[in-house]
Coordinates of C-alpha atoms in Angstrom, one line a residue:
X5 CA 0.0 0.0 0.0
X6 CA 1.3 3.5 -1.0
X7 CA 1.5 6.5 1.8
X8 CA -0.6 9.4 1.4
X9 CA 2.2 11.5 2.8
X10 CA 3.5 14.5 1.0
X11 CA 6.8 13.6 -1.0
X12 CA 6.3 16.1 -3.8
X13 CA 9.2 15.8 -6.3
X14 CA 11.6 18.6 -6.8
X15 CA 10.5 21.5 -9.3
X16 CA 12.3 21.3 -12.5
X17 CA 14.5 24.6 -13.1
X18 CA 12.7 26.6 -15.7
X19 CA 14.3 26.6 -19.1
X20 CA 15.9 29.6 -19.9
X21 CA 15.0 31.7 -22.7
X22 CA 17.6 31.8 -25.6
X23 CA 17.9 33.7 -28.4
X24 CA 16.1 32.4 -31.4
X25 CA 17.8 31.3 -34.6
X26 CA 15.3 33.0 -37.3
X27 CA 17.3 34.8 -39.9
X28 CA 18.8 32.6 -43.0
X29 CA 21.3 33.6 -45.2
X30 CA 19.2 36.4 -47.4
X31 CA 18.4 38.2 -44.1
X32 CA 21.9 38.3 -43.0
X33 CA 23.0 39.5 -46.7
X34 CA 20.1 42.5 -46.3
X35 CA 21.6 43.3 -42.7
X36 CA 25.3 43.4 -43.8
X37 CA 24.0 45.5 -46.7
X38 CA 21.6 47.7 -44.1
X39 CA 24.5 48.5 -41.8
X40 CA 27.0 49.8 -45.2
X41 CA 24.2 52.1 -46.7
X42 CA 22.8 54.8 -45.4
X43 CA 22.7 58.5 -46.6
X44 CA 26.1 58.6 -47.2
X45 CA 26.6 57.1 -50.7
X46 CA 23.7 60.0 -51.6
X47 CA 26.1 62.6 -50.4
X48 CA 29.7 61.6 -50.1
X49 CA 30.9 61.5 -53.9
X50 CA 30.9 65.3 -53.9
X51 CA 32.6 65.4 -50.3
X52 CA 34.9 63.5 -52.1
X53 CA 35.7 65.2 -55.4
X54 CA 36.3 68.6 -53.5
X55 CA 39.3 66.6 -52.4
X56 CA 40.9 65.3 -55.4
X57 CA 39.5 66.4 -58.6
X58 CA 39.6 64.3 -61.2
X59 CA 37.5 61.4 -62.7
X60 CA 40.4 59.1 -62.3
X61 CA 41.1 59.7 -58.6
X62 CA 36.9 60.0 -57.9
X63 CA 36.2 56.7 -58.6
X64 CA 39.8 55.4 -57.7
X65 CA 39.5 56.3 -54.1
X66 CA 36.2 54.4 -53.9
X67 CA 37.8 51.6 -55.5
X68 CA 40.3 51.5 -53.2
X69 CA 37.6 52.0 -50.5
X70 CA 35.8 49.3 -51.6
X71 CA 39.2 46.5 -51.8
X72 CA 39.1 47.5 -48.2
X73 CA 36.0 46.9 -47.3
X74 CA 36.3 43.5 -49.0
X75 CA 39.2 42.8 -47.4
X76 CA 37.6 43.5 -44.0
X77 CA 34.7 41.9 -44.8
X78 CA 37.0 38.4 -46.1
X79 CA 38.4 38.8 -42.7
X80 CA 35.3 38.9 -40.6
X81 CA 33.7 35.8 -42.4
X82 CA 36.5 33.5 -41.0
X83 CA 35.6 35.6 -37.5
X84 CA 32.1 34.5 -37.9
X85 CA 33.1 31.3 -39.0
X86 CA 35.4 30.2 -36.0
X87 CA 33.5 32.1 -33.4
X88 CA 29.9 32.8 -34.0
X89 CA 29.0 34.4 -30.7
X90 CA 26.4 36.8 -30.0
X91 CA 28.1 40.2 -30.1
X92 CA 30.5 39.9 -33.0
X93 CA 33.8 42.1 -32.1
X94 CA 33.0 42.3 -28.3
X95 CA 33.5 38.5 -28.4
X96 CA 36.7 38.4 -30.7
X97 CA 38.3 40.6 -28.1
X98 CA 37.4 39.1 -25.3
X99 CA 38.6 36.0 -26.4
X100 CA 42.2 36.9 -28.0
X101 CA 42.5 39.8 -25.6
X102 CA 41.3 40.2 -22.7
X103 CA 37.3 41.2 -21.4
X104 CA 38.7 45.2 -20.4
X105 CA 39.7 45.3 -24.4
X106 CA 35.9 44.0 -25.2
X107 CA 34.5 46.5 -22.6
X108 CA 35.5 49.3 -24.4
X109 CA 34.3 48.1 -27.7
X110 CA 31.0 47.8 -26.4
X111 CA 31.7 51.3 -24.4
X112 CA 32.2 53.2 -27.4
X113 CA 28.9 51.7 -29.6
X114 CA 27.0 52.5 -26.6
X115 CA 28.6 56.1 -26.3
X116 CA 30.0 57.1 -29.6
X117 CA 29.8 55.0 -32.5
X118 CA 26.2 53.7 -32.4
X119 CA 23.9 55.9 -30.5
X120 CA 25.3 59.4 -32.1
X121 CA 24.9 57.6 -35.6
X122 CA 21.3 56.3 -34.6
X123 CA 20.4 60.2 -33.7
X124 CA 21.8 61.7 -36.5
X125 CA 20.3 59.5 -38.8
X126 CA 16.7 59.8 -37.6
X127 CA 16.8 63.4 -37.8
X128 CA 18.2 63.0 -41.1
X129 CA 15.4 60.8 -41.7
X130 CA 12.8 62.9 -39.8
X131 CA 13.8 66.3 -42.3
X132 CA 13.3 64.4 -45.5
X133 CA 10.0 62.8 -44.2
X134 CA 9.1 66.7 -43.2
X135 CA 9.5 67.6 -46.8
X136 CA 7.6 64.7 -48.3
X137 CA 5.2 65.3 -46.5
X138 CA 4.8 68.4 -45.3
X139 CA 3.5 67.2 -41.8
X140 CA 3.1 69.9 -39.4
X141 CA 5.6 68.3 -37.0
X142 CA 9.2 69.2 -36.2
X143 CA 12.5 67.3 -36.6
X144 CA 12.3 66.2 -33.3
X145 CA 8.9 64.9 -32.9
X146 CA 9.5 62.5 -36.3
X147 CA 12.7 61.2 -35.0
X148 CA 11.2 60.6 -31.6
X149 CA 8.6 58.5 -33.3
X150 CA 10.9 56.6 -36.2
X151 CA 13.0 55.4 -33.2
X152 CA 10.2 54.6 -30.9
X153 CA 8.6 52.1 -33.8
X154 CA 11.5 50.8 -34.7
X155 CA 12.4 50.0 -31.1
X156 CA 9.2 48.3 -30.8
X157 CA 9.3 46.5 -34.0
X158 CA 12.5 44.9 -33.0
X159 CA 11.4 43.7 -29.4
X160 CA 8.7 42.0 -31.1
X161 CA 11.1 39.5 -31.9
X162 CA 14.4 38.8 -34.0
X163 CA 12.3 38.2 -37.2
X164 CA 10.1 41.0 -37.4
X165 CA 13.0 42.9 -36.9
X166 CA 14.9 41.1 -39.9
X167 CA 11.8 41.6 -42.0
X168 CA 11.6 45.1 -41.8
X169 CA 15.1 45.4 -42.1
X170 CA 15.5 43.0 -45.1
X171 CA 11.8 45.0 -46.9
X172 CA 13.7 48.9 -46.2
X173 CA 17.1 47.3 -48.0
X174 CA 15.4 45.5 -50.9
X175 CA 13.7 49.2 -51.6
X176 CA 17.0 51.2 -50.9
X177 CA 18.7 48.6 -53.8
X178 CA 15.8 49.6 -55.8
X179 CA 16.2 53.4 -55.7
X180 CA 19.7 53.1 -56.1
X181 CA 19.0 50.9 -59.0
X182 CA 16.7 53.7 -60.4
X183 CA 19.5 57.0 -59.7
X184 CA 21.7 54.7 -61.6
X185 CA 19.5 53.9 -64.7
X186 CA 18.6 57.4 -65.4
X187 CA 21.8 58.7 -64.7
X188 CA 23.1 56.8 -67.5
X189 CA 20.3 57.2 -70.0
X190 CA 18.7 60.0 -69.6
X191 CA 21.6 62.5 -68.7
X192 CA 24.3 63.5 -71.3
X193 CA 27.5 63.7 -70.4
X194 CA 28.9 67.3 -70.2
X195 CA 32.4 66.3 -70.6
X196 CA 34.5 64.3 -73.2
X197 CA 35.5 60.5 -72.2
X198 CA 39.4 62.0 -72.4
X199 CA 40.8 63.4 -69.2
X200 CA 43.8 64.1 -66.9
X201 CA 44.4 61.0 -64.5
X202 CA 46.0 63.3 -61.8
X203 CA 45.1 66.7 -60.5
X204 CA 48.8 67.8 -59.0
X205 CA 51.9 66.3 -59.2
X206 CA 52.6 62.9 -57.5
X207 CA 53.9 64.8 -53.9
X208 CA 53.1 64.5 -50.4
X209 CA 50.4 66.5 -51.0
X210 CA 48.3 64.4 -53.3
X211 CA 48.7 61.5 -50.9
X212 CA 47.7 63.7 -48.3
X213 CA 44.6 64.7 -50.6
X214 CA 43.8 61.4 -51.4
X215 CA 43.9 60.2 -47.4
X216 CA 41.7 63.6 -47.2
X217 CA 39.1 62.0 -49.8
X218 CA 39.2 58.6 -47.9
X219 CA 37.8 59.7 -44.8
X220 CA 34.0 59.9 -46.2
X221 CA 34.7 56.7 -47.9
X222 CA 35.5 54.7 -45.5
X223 CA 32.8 55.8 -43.6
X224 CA 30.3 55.0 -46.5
X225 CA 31.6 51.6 -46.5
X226 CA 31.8 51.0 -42.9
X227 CA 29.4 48.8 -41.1
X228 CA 29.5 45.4 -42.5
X229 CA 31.1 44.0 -39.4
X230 CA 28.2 44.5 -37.4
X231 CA 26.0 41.3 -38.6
X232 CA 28.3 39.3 -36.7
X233 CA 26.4 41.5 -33.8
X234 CA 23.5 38.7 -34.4
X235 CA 25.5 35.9 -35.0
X236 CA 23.6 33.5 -32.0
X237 CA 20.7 34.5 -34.3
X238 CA 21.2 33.3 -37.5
X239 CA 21.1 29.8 -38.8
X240 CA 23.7 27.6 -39.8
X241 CA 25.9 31.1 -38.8
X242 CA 29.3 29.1 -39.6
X243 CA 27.7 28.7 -43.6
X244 CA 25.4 31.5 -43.2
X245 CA 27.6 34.3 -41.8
X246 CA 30.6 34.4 -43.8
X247 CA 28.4 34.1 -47.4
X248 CA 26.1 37.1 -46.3
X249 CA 29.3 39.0 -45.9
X250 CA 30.9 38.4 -48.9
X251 CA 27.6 38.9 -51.0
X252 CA 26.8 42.0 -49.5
X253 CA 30.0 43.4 -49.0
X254 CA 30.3 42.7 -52.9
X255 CA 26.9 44.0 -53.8
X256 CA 27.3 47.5 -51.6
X257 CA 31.1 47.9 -53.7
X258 CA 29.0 47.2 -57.2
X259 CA 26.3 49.6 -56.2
X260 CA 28.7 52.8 -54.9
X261 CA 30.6 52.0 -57.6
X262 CA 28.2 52.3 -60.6
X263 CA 26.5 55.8 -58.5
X264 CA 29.8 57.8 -58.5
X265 CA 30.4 56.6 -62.1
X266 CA 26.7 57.9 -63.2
X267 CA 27.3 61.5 -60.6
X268 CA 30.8 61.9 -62.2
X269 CA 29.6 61.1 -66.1
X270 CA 26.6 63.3 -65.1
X271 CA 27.8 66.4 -63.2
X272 CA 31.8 66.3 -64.4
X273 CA 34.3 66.8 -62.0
X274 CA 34.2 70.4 -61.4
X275 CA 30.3 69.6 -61.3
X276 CA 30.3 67.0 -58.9
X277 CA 32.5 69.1 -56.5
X278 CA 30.2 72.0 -56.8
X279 CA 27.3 70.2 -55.4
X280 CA 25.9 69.0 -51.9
X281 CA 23.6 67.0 -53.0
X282 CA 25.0 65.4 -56.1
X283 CA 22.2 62.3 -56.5
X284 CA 19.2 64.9 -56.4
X285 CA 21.4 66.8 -59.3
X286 CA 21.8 63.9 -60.8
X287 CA 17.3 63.0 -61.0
X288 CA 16.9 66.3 -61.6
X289 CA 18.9 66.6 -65.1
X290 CA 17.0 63.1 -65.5
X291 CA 13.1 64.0 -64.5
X292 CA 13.5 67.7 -63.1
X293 CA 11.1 68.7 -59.9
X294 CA 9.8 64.6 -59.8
X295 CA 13.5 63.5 -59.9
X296 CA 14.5 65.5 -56.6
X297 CA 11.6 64.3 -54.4
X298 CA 12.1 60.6 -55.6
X299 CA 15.5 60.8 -54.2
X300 CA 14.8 62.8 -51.5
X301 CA 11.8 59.9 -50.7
X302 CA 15.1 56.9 -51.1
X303 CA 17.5 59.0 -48.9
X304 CA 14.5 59.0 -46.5
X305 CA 14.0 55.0 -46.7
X306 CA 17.6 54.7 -46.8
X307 CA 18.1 56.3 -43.8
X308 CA 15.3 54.4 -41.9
X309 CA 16.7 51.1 -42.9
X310 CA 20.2 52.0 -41.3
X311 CA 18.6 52.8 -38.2
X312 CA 16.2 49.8 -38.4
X313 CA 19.7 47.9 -38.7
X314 CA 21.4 49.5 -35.8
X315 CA 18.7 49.0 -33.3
X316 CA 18.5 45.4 -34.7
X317 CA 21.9 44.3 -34.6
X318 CA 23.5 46.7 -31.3
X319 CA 21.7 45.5 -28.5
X320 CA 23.1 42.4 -29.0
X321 CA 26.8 43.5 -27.8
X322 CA 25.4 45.1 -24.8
X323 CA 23.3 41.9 -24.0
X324 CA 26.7 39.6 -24.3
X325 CA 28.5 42.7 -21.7
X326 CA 25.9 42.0 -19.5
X327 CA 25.9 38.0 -20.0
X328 CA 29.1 38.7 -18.7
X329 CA 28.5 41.1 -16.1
X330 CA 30.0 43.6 -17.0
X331 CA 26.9 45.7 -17.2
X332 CA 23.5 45.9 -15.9
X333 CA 22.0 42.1 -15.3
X334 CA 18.7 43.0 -16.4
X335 CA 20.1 44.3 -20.2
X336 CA 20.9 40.3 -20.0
X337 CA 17.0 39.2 -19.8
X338 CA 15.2 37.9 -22.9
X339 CA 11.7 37.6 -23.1
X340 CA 10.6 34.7 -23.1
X341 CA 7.7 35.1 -25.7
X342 CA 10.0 36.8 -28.4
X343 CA 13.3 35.5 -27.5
X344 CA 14.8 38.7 -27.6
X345 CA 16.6 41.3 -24.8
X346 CA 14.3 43.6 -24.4
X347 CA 16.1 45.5 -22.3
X348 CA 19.0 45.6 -24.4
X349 CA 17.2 46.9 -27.6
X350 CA 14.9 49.6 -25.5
X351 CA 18.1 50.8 -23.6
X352 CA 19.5 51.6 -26.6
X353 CA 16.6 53.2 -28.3
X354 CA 16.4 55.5 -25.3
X355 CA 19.5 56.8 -25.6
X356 CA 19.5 57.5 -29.5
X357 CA 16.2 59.4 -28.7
X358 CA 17.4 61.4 -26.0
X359 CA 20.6 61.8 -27.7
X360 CA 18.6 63.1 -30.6
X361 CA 16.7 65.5 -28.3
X362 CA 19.6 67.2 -27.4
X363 CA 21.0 68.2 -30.6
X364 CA 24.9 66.8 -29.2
X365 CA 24.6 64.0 -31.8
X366 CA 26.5 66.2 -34.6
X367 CA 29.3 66.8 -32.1
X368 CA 29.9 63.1 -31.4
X369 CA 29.8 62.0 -35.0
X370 CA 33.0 63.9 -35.4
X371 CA 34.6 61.4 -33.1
X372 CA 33.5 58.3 -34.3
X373 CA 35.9 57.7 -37.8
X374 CA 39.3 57.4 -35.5
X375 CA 37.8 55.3 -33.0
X376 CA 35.3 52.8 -35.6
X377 CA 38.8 52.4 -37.4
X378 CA 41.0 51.3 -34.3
X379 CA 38.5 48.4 -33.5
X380 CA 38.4 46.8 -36.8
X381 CA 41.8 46.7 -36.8
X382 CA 41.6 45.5 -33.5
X383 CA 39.1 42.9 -34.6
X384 CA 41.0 42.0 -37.5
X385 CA 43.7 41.1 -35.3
X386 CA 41.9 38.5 -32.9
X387 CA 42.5 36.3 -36.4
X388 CA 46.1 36.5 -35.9
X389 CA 45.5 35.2 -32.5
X390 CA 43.2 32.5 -33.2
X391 CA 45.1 31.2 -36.2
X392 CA 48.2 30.7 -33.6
X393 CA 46.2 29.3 -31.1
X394 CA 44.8 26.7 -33.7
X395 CA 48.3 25.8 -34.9
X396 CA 49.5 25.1 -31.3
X397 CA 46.5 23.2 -30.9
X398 CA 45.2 25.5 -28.2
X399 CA 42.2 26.9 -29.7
X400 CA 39.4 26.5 -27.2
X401 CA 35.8 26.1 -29.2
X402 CA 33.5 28.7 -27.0
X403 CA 30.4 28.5 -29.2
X404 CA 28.3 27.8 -25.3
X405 CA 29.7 30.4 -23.5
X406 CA 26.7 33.2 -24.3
X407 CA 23.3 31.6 -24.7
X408 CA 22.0 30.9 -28.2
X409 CA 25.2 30.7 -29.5
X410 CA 25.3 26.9 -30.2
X411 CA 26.9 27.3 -33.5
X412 CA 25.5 24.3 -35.8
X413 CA 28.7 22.7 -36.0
X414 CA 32.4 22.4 -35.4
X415 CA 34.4 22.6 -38.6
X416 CA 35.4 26.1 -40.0
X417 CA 34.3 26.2 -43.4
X418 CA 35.8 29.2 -44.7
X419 CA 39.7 30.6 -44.7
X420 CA 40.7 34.2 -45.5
X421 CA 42.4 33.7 -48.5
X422 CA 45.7 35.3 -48.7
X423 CA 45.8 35.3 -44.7
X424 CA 48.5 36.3 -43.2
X425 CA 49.2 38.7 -46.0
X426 CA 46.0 39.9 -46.2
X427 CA 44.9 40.6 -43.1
X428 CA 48.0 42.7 -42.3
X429 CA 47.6 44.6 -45.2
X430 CA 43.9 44.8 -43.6
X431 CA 45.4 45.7 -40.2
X432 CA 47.6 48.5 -41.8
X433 CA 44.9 50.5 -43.7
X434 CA 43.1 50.9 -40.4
X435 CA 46.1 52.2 -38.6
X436 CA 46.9 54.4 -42.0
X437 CA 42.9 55.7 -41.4
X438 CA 43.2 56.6 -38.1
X439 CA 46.4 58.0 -38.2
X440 CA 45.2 60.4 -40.9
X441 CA 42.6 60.9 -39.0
X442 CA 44.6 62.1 -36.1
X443 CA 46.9 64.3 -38.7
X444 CA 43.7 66.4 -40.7
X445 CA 41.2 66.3 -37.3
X446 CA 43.8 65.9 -34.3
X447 CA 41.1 67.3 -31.8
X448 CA 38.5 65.1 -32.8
X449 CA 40.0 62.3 -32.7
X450 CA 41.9 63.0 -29.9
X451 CA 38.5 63.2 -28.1
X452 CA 37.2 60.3 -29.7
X453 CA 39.6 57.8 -28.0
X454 CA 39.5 59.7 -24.7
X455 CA 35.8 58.7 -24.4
X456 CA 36.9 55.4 -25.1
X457 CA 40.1 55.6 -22.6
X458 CA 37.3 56.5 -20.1
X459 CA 36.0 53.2 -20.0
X460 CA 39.3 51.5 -18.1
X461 CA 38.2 52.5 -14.7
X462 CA 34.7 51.8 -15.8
X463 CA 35.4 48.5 -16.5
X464 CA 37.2 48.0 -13.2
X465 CA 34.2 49.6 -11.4
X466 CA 31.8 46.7 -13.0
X467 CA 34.7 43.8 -12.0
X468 CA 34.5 44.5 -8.8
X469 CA 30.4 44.8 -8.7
X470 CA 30.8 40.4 -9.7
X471 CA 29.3 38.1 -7.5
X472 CA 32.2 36.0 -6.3
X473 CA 32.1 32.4 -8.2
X474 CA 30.2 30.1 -6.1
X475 CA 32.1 27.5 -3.7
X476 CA 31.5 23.9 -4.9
X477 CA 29.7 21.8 -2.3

C-alpha cells in the first residue's frame, strides 16, 4: 500500500529563454548591406571630389575604399566562421584579448559609435520625411517617433525585426537601381571620355589629398562587421555568416561603384565638387522637380533602414557585456515570448532618442571615424591570434559560452584567402585611417579615443560589482 504522505518531487528549473535562430542567409545579406548604406553614398561623392578632382582619382578612391572593405569583410567571415557568438567584435576581443579590451568596444557603440549615428540619422530621416510630406511636425517629434517604432518593431522579436530590415534594403537597392538607370540614360555627359588621370603632381600632398578623400569613404563603406552582432541569431551562422558577408560586402562595392560613375559622367568633375547633393542633381537633369523628391523619398527610406539595422543588430553587444557582467543584469534578460533582450534593444533606443533631443549627436559624430577604425583593426587582429592558437593546438571552441550561441557545427568552413598577407595589409589600412585621421582632425580624434580611454576605470568599477564564483559543495 502506498503512503498518502506528501513527497512532492523537486520542481524542474525553468528553461531559460535563448535567443532564437530565425534569420537565414538572405536576411543576413540585407543586414550586412543595411548596416554599409545609409545617406552617405547620396552625399559623399561630392565630399569626395572637393578633395581630389579628377574622374580618375573619384572613382579610384572608392575603388580603393571598396578592396578594403572587401578585405575586412573576407576577414570577418573566418571571425564569424570560428567564433559565432552573440556580439560579433565584443566577443573576438574578449577572447584573443582580454574582457577590459571588449568592454571598451562595447563602451564606445553605446557612447560614440552607435547611438550618435542612430540620432543623426533619424533626424536626417525625420527632415526628408518633413519635406515629403509636409507634416506639421518638427524634426524632433518625427525622429522621436521613427526610433520609438523601430524599437518596438524589433522587441517583437528577431524576425520581425529582420523583416523590416531585409523589406527597407530590398527598396533602398531599388532606388539606387533607379539613380543609376537614369543617370546613365537620360543625362548626357557634359564632358569628353578623355581626361587628366591626376590633378597635381605625385607629392606629399596628393597622398595627403587622397587620405583627405578617404575619410567619407570609409565611412560610406563601414558597417559590414556589425552582422556578426546577431551571430547566435542566424542559422547555420558558420555557412550563413561568412556568405552574407561576402555577397553584400560585394553587392554595396558594385552599387557605390556604378552611383559615383553615373554622378561623375553626369555632373563632371568640377560639377560633382560644386554640389551637396550630387544624386538629387543627378534625378533632376534626369526628371527635373519629380526627380529630386524621388531621391529625397530613397534617402528617406535609406536612412530608416540604417537605423532599423542598428537597433537590430547593437543591442546584441550590450546583452553579451551584461551576459558577462560587465553591465547591468537585467540588459541580459530575454523575453521569453520573443526570444529577444528587451532591455537591451529599449536601452538603446532611449538613448539614441534622448541623444537626438539634445541636438549633441552632430558633435559626437565627429569622433566616431578614429575610433570605428582602431577596433576593426583591432578585430582584424583577434585572427592572428586565433590562427596561432589553432596551430598550437590551443584553440578552445566557445560556441556555449553566451546563450544561443550553439553554433550548428564544429568545422570552420571558410579561410581568408591570402591570410596572413592579407589581413596585415587589412590591419595596416586601419592604422593608416586613423592615423590620418589624427593628422587632418587631431582634436576630434583625440577626443574620440579619450571617451573610449574613459571606459578603463569603468570596466574596473563593473569587475568588482561580480558576485564572487560560487564554492562547490
Amino acid at each position: 500500500m502506498f503512503s498518502t504522505e506528501n513527497h512532492t518531487s523537486p520542481r524542474p528549473n525553468p528553461v531559460r529563454p535563448k535567443l532564437a535562430r530565425q534569420l537565414g542567409l538572405f536576411h543576413a545579406t540585407m543586414v550586412v548591406m543595411g548596416g554599409i548604406i545609409g545617406a552617405g553614398i547620396f552625399i559623399n561623392p561630392s565630399v569626395v571630389a572637393r578633395q581630389v578632382h579628377t574622374p580618375t582619382l573619384i572613382l579610384g578612391v572608392w575603388v580603393l575604399g571598396g578592396l578594403i572593405a572587401l578585405a575586412g569583410a573576407f576577414i570577418y567571415a573566418e571571425l564569424a566562421a570560428r567564433l559565432p557568438l552573440v556580439g560579433g567584435d565584443y566577443a573576438y576581443l574578449r577572447e584573443a584579448y582580454h574582457p577590459v579590451v571588449a568592454f571598451l568596444n562595447g563602451w564606445a557603440l553605446l557612447l560614440v559609435m552607435q547611438t550618435g549615428g542612430m540620432a543623426a540619422v533619424a533626424v536626417t530621416f525625420a527632415r526628408y520625411f518633413v519635406e515629403l510630406t509636409g507634416a506639421p511636425w518638427s524634426d524632433h517629434v518625427v525622429a522621436t517617433a521613427a526610433l520609438a517604432l523601430l524599437t518596438v518593431v524589433n522587441c517583437m522579436g528577431v524576425r520581425a525585426g529582420g523583416t523590416v530590415q531585409s523589406t527597407l534594403m530590398v527598396i533602398k537597392i531599388g532606388v539606387i537601381a533607379g539613380l543609376v538607370f537614369c543617370g546613365w540614360l537620360l543625362v548626357r555627359a557634359p564632358e569628353p571620355a578623355a581626361h587628366r588621370i591626376l590633378d597635381r603632381a605625385v607629392s606629399f600632398d596628393l597622398w595627403t589629398a587622397v587620405g583627405a578623400a578617404m575619410v567619407p569613404v570609409v565611412f560610406a563603406y563601414g558597417g559590414w562587421q556589425t552582422a556578426n552582432f546577431i551571430a547566435g541569431e542566424v542559422r547555420e551562422p558558420r555557412r550563413n555568416l561568412p556568405r552574407g558577408l561576402l555577397i553584400g560586402v560585394c553587392s554595396v562595392v558594385a552599387l557605390y561603384l556604378a552611383v559615383n560613375f553615373v554622378c561623375v559622367r553626369a555632373l563632371g568633375a568640377a560639377g560633382l565638387a560644386g554640389t551637396y547633393t550630387p544624386a538629387s542633381e543627378v534625378m533632376r537633369l534626369a526628371l527635373g522637380r519629380r526627380g529630386g523628391t524621388l531621391i529625397a523619398f530613397g534617402i528617406a527610406v535609406s536612412t530608416l533602414g540604417f537605423l532599423s539595422q542598428n537597433i537590430l543588430t547593437a543591442p546584441r553587444v550590450y546583452f553579451a557585456m551584461a551576459e558577462d557582467g560587465l553591465f547591468f543584469r537585467s540588459v541580459a534578460w530575454l523575453s521569453p515570448r520573443t526570444q529577444v533582450p528587451v532591455v537591451a534593444i529599449a536601452l538603446q533606443g532611449v538613448l539614441a532618442i534622448v541623444m537626438a533631443l539634445s541636438g549633441r549627436y552632430e558633435q559626437i559624430l565627429n569622433y566616431v571615424i578614429s575610433v570605428d577604425w582602431v577596433f576593426f583593426g583591432l578585430g582584424a587582429s583577434c585572427l592572428f591570434i586565433f590562427r596561432h592558437r589553432e596551430a598550437r593546438g590551443r584553440l578552445v571552441r566557445v560556441e556555449q559560452r553566451t546563450p544561443g550561441s550553439d553554433s550548428g557545427g564544429d568545422s570552420v568552413e571558410y579561410l581568408v584567402p591570402g591570410h596572413p598577407v592579407t589581413t596585415a595589409l587589412f590591419v595596416a589600412a586601419c592604422a593608416l585611417i586613423v592615423a590620418n585621421t589624427l593628422y587632418k582632425y587631431p582634436l576630434n580624434a583625440a577626443i574620440g579615443l579619450a571617451i573610449v580611454l574613459a571606459g578603463v576605470p569603468v570596466y574596473f568599477v563593473w569587475r568588482r560589482r561580480q558576485p564572487p564564483p560560487a564554492s562547490a559543495p
